[in-house]
Short mmCIF file of N, CA, C and O and ligand atoms in Angstrom, two decimals:
data_model
loop_
_atom_site.label_atom_id
_atom_site.label_comp_id
_atom_site.label_asym_id
_atom_site.label_seq_id
_atom_site.Cartn_x
_atom_site.Cartn_y
_atom_site.Cartn_z
N MET A 1 67.30 84.28 63.03
CA MET A 1 66.17 85.23 62.99
C MET A 1 65.48 85.12 61.64
O MET A 1 66.13 85.10 60.61
N ALA A 2 64.18 85.04 61.71
CA ALA A 2 63.42 84.93 60.46
C ALA A 2 63.47 86.24 59.68
O ALA A 2 63.39 87.32 60.27
N ARG A 3 63.63 86.13 58.42
CA ARG A 3 63.66 87.29 57.57
C ARG A 3 62.24 87.78 57.32
O ARG A 3 61.34 86.97 57.09
N ILE A 4 62.04 89.07 57.42
CA ILE A 4 60.71 89.63 57.20
C ILE A 4 60.55 90.00 55.73
O ILE A 4 61.38 90.70 55.18
N ALA A 5 59.51 89.48 55.13
CA ALA A 5 59.24 89.77 53.71
C ALA A 5 58.01 90.65 53.59
O ALA A 5 56.98 90.36 54.20
N ILE A 6 58.15 91.72 52.87
CA ILE A 6 57.01 92.61 52.63
C ILE A 6 56.79 92.67 51.12
O ILE A 6 57.69 93.03 50.38
N LYS A 7 55.60 92.31 50.70
CA LYS A 7 55.34 92.31 49.26
C LYS A 7 54.00 92.94 48.95
O LYS A 7 53.12 93.02 49.81
N VAL A 8 53.87 93.36 47.71
CA VAL A 8 52.61 93.92 47.22
C VAL A 8 51.87 92.81 46.49
O VAL A 8 52.42 92.17 45.60
N GLU A 9 50.63 92.57 46.89
CA GLU A 9 49.83 91.52 46.27
C GLU A 9 48.64 92.12 45.54
O GLU A 9 47.87 92.87 46.13
N PRO A 10 48.46 91.78 44.26
CA PRO A 10 47.28 92.24 43.53
C PRO A 10 46.05 91.45 43.96
O PRO A 10 46.15 90.26 44.24
N LEU A 11 44.92 92.13 44.04
CA LEU A 11 43.68 91.46 44.46
C LEU A 11 42.61 91.57 43.39
O LEU A 11 42.53 92.57 42.67
N HIS A 12 41.76 90.55 43.30
CA HIS A 12 40.57 90.62 42.46
C HIS A 12 39.51 91.47 43.16
O HIS A 12 39.66 91.82 44.33
N ALA A 13 38.44 91.74 42.47
CA ALA A 13 37.35 92.54 43.04
C ALA A 13 36.75 91.87 44.27
O ALA A 13 36.26 92.54 45.17
N ASP A 14 36.80 90.54 44.34
CA ASP A 14 36.21 89.82 45.48
C ASP A 14 37.20 89.65 46.64
O ASP A 14 36.90 88.98 47.61
N GLY A 15 38.41 90.24 46.50
CA GLY A 15 39.36 90.24 47.60
C GLY A 15 40.34 89.08 47.62
O GLY A 15 41.17 88.98 48.51
N THR A 16 40.26 88.18 46.62
CA THR A 16 41.22 87.09 46.56
C THR A 16 42.48 87.54 45.83
O THR A 16 42.43 88.46 45.01
N VAL A 17 43.61 86.93 46.16
CA VAL A 17 44.88 87.32 45.56
C VAL A 17 44.94 86.86 44.10
O VAL A 17 44.58 85.73 43.78
N CYS A 18 45.37 87.75 43.22
CA CYS A 18 45.49 87.42 41.80
C CYS A 18 46.89 86.92 41.51
O CYS A 18 47.87 87.64 41.68
N LEU A 19 46.98 85.67 41.09
CA LEU A 19 48.28 85.09 40.74
C LEU A 19 48.34 84.82 39.24
O LEU A 19 49.22 84.13 38.75
N HIS A 20 47.39 85.37 38.51
CA HIS A 20 47.35 85.16 37.06
C HIS A 20 48.36 86.06 36.36
O HIS A 20 48.71 87.12 36.87
N ALA A 21 48.78 85.64 35.19
CA ALA A 21 49.63 86.49 34.37
C ALA A 21 48.75 87.54 33.71
O ALA A 21 47.70 87.20 33.14
N VAL A 22 49.13 88.79 33.82
CA VAL A 22 48.37 89.85 33.17
C VAL A 22 49.28 90.68 32.30
O VAL A 22 50.47 90.78 32.54
N SER A 23 48.70 91.27 31.29
CA SER A 23 49.47 92.14 30.40
C SER A 23 49.70 93.47 31.11
O SER A 23 49.06 93.77 32.10
N PRO A 24 50.62 94.30 30.58
CA PRO A 24 50.88 95.60 31.21
C PRO A 24 49.64 96.48 31.34
O PRO A 24 49.58 97.35 32.21
N SER A 25 48.64 96.24 30.54
CA SER A 25 47.41 97.04 30.63
C SER A 25 46.52 96.58 31.78
O SER A 25 45.53 97.22 32.08
N GLY A 26 46.86 95.42 32.42
CA GLY A 26 46.10 94.92 33.54
C GLY A 26 45.06 93.89 33.14
O GLY A 26 44.37 93.34 33.99
N LYS A 27 44.95 93.59 31.86
CA LYS A 27 44.00 92.58 31.40
C LYS A 27 44.64 91.20 31.48
O LYS A 27 45.84 91.07 31.28
N PRO A 28 43.85 90.17 31.79
CA PRO A 28 44.41 88.82 31.86
C PRO A 28 45.00 88.39 30.52
O PRO A 28 44.40 88.65 29.48
N ARG A 29 46.17 87.75 30.56
CA ARG A 29 46.80 87.26 29.33
C ARG A 29 46.00 86.11 28.73
O ARG A 29 45.89 85.98 27.52
N ASP A 30 45.50 85.24 29.62
CA ASP A 30 44.74 84.09 29.17
C ASP A 30 43.26 84.31 29.47
O ASP A 30 42.85 84.33 30.62
N PRO A 31 42.43 84.49 28.44
CA PRO A 31 41.00 84.76 28.66
C PRO A 31 40.30 83.61 29.37
O PRO A 31 39.23 83.79 29.95
N ASN A 32 40.90 82.39 29.33
CA ASN A 32 40.28 81.22 29.94
C ASN A 32 40.78 80.95 31.35
O ASN A 32 40.46 79.93 31.95
N SER A 33 41.60 81.84 31.89
CA SER A 33 42.20 81.60 33.20
C SER A 33 41.22 81.80 34.35
O SER A 33 41.48 81.43 35.48
N GLY A 34 40.07 82.44 34.05
CA GLY A 34 39.11 82.70 35.11
C GLY A 34 39.43 83.96 35.89
O GLY A 34 38.79 84.27 36.89
N CYS A 35 40.44 84.69 35.44
CA CYS A 35 40.84 85.91 36.13
C CYS A 35 39.82 87.02 35.86
O CYS A 35 39.42 87.24 34.73
N THR A 36 39.43 87.69 36.94
CA THR A 36 38.44 88.76 36.81
C THR A 36 39.10 90.14 36.73
O THR A 36 38.42 91.15 36.71
N GLY A 37 40.42 90.14 36.70
CA GLY A 37 41.14 91.41 36.63
C GLY A 37 41.60 91.88 38.00
O GLY A 37 41.03 91.50 39.02
N ARG A 38 42.63 92.72 38.00
CA ARG A 38 43.18 93.21 39.27
C ARG A 38 42.49 94.50 39.65
O ARG A 38 42.57 95.48 38.92
N ARG A 39 41.82 94.48 40.79
CA ARG A 39 41.03 95.62 41.20
C ARG A 39 41.79 96.50 42.19
O ARG A 39 41.65 97.71 42.22
N SER A 40 42.62 95.88 43.04
CA SER A 40 43.35 96.65 44.05
C SER A 40 44.64 95.93 44.44
O SER A 40 44.86 94.79 44.03
N TYR A 41 45.48 96.62 45.21
CA TYR A 41 46.77 96.07 45.62
C TYR A 41 46.93 96.26 47.11
O TYR A 41 46.69 97.35 47.64
N ARG A 42 47.33 95.20 47.79
CA ARG A 42 47.54 95.32 49.23
C ARG A 42 49.00 95.03 49.56
O ARG A 42 49.68 94.29 48.85
N VAL A 43 49.45 95.61 50.68
CA VAL A 43 50.80 95.35 51.17
C VAL A 43 50.71 94.25 52.22
O VAL A 43 49.95 94.36 53.17
N GLN A 44 51.47 93.20 52.01
CA GLN A 44 51.43 92.05 52.90
C GLN A 44 52.79 91.87 53.56
O GLN A 44 53.80 91.71 52.89
N CYS A 45 52.81 91.90 54.89
CA CYS A 45 54.05 91.75 55.65
C CYS A 45 54.05 90.39 56.32
O CYS A 45 53.05 90.00 56.92
N SER A 46 55.17 89.67 56.24
CA SER A 46 55.22 88.32 56.82
C SER A 46 55.18 88.36 58.34
O SER A 46 54.88 87.37 58.98
N ALA A 47 55.47 89.52 58.94
CA ALA A 47 55.44 89.65 60.40
C ALA A 47 54.13 90.24 60.90
O ALA A 47 53.63 89.86 61.95
N CYS A 48 53.55 91.16 60.16
CA CYS A 48 52.36 91.89 60.63
C CYS A 48 51.08 91.50 59.91
O CYS A 48 50.00 91.91 60.34
N GLY A 49 51.16 90.79 58.81
CA GLY A 49 49.97 90.51 58.02
C GLY A 49 49.70 91.66 57.07
O GLY A 49 50.62 92.36 56.65
N THR A 50 48.43 91.86 56.74
CA THR A 50 48.06 92.91 55.80
C THR A 50 48.31 94.29 56.41
O THR A 50 47.91 94.55 57.54
N VAL A 51 48.96 95.16 55.67
CA VAL A 51 49.28 96.50 56.14
C VAL A 51 48.28 97.50 55.55
O VAL A 51 48.18 97.62 54.33
N GLY A 52 47.55 98.20 56.39
CA GLY A 52 46.61 99.22 55.93
C GLY A 52 45.49 98.64 55.09
O GLY A 52 45.14 97.46 55.20
N THR A 53 44.93 99.46 54.25
CA THR A 53 43.84 99.04 53.39
C THR A 53 44.36 98.93 51.96
O THR A 53 45.34 99.60 51.60
N PRO A 54 43.72 98.11 51.12
CA PRO A 54 44.18 97.94 49.74
C PRO A 54 44.14 99.26 48.96
O PRO A 54 43.28 100.11 49.20
N HIS A 55 45.08 99.40 48.04
CA HIS A 55 45.18 100.60 47.22
C HIS A 55 44.65 100.32 45.82
O HIS A 55 44.75 99.20 45.34
N GLY A 56 44.18 101.34 45.16
CA GLY A 56 43.62 101.16 43.83
C GLY A 56 44.68 100.96 42.76
O GLY A 56 44.41 100.38 41.72
N LEU A 57 45.89 101.45 43.04
CA LEU A 57 46.96 101.32 42.06
C LEU A 57 48.21 100.74 42.72
O LEU A 57 48.48 101.00 43.89
N CYS A 58 48.97 99.97 41.92
CA CYS A 58 50.19 99.37 42.44
C CYS A 58 51.17 100.44 42.91
O CYS A 58 51.83 100.29 43.93
N VAL A 59 51.25 101.55 42.19
CA VAL A 59 52.22 102.60 42.53
C VAL A 59 51.87 103.26 43.87
O VAL A 59 52.73 103.86 44.51
N LEU A 60 50.60 103.15 44.29
CA LEU A 60 50.20 103.71 45.58
C LEU A 60 50.56 102.77 46.73
O LEU A 60 50.74 103.19 47.87
N ALA A 61 50.64 101.49 46.43
CA ALA A 61 50.97 100.50 47.45
C ALA A 61 52.47 100.46 47.73
O ALA A 61 52.90 100.16 48.84
N GLU A 62 53.27 100.81 46.73
CA GLU A 62 54.73 100.69 46.88
C GLU A 62 55.31 101.58 47.98
O GLU A 62 56.17 101.13 48.74
N PRO A 63 54.88 102.84 48.13
CA PRO A 63 55.40 103.66 49.24
C PRO A 63 55.09 103.05 50.60
O PRO A 63 55.89 103.13 51.54
N GLU A 64 53.91 102.43 50.72
CA GLU A 64 53.50 101.76 51.96
C GLU A 64 54.45 100.59 52.26
O GLU A 64 54.84 100.37 53.40
N GLN A 65 54.81 99.89 51.21
CA GLN A 65 55.72 98.76 51.34
C GLN A 65 57.10 99.24 51.80
O GLN A 65 57.70 98.67 52.71
N THR A 66 57.58 100.32 51.19
CA THR A 66 58.89 100.88 51.54
C THR A 66 58.89 101.37 52.98
O THR A 66 59.84 101.16 53.73
N LYS A 67 57.79 102.04 53.37
CA LYS A 67 57.67 102.58 54.72
C LYS A 67 57.70 101.46 55.75
O LYS A 67 58.39 101.54 56.77
N ARG A 68 56.97 100.41 55.49
CA ARG A 68 56.89 99.27 56.40
C ARG A 68 58.27 98.61 56.55
O ARG A 68 58.70 98.26 57.64
N ARG A 69 58.99 98.51 55.45
CA ARG A 69 60.31 97.91 55.48
C ARG A 69 61.24 98.75 56.35
O ARG A 69 62.02 98.23 57.14
N GLY A 70 61.11 100.10 56.22
CA GLY A 70 61.93 101.01 57.01
C GLY A 70 61.63 100.89 58.49
O GLY A 70 62.52 100.95 59.33
N GLN A 71 60.34 100.70 58.83
CA GLN A 71 59.94 100.56 60.23
C GLN A 71 60.55 99.32 60.85
O GLN A 71 60.97 99.31 62.00
N HIS A 72 60.62 98.24 60.09
CA HIS A 72 61.20 97.01 60.61
C HIS A 72 62.70 97.15 60.79
O HIS A 72 63.26 96.65 61.75
N GLN A 73 63.35 97.85 59.89
CA GLN A 73 64.79 98.05 60.01
C GLN A 73 65.10 98.87 61.26
O GLN A 73 66.03 98.59 61.99
N THR A 74 64.27 99.88 61.55
CA THR A 74 64.44 100.68 62.75
C THR A 74 64.25 99.83 63.99
O THR A 74 65.02 99.90 64.94
N ALA A 75 63.20 99.01 63.97
CA ALA A 75 62.89 98.16 65.12
C ALA A 75 64.03 97.19 65.40
O ALA A 75 64.38 96.96 66.55
N LEU A 76 64.62 96.65 64.37
CA LEU A 76 65.69 95.69 64.56
C LEU A 76 66.97 96.37 65.06
O LEU A 76 67.69 95.84 65.88
N ALA A 77 67.21 97.60 64.59
CA ALA A 77 68.42 98.33 64.97
C ALA A 77 68.38 98.73 66.43
O ALA A 77 69.41 98.83 67.08
N ASN A 78 67.17 98.98 66.96
CA ASN A 78 67.03 99.43 68.34
C ASN A 78 67.04 98.28 69.35
O ASN A 78 66.95 98.52 70.54
N ARG A 79 67.10 97.07 68.86
CA ARG A 79 67.00 95.94 69.76
C ARG A 79 68.26 95.81 70.63
O ARG A 79 69.34 96.07 70.17
ZN1 LIG B 101 43.64 87.09 38.49
ZN1 LIG B 102 55.52 94.29 59.37
#
């Protein structure tokens, strides 16, 4: 059985995933990296795709991630 991975992904203002290194303040570590900064955070599930709408803060996305993980555990237990 494939393992389901649920992760929080930071997004740029244009909706692309930010994989740049950023400082704790959210500013890009490397000014030449082309990073436009992290504007929002989305929850991405390997089974369902994007969960809900992107959140403005990482701490707001984390409960969504936890909830989704719990739903999958319930679904698997009832099988
Ligand atoms: Zn970036
Ligand atoms: Zn899912």
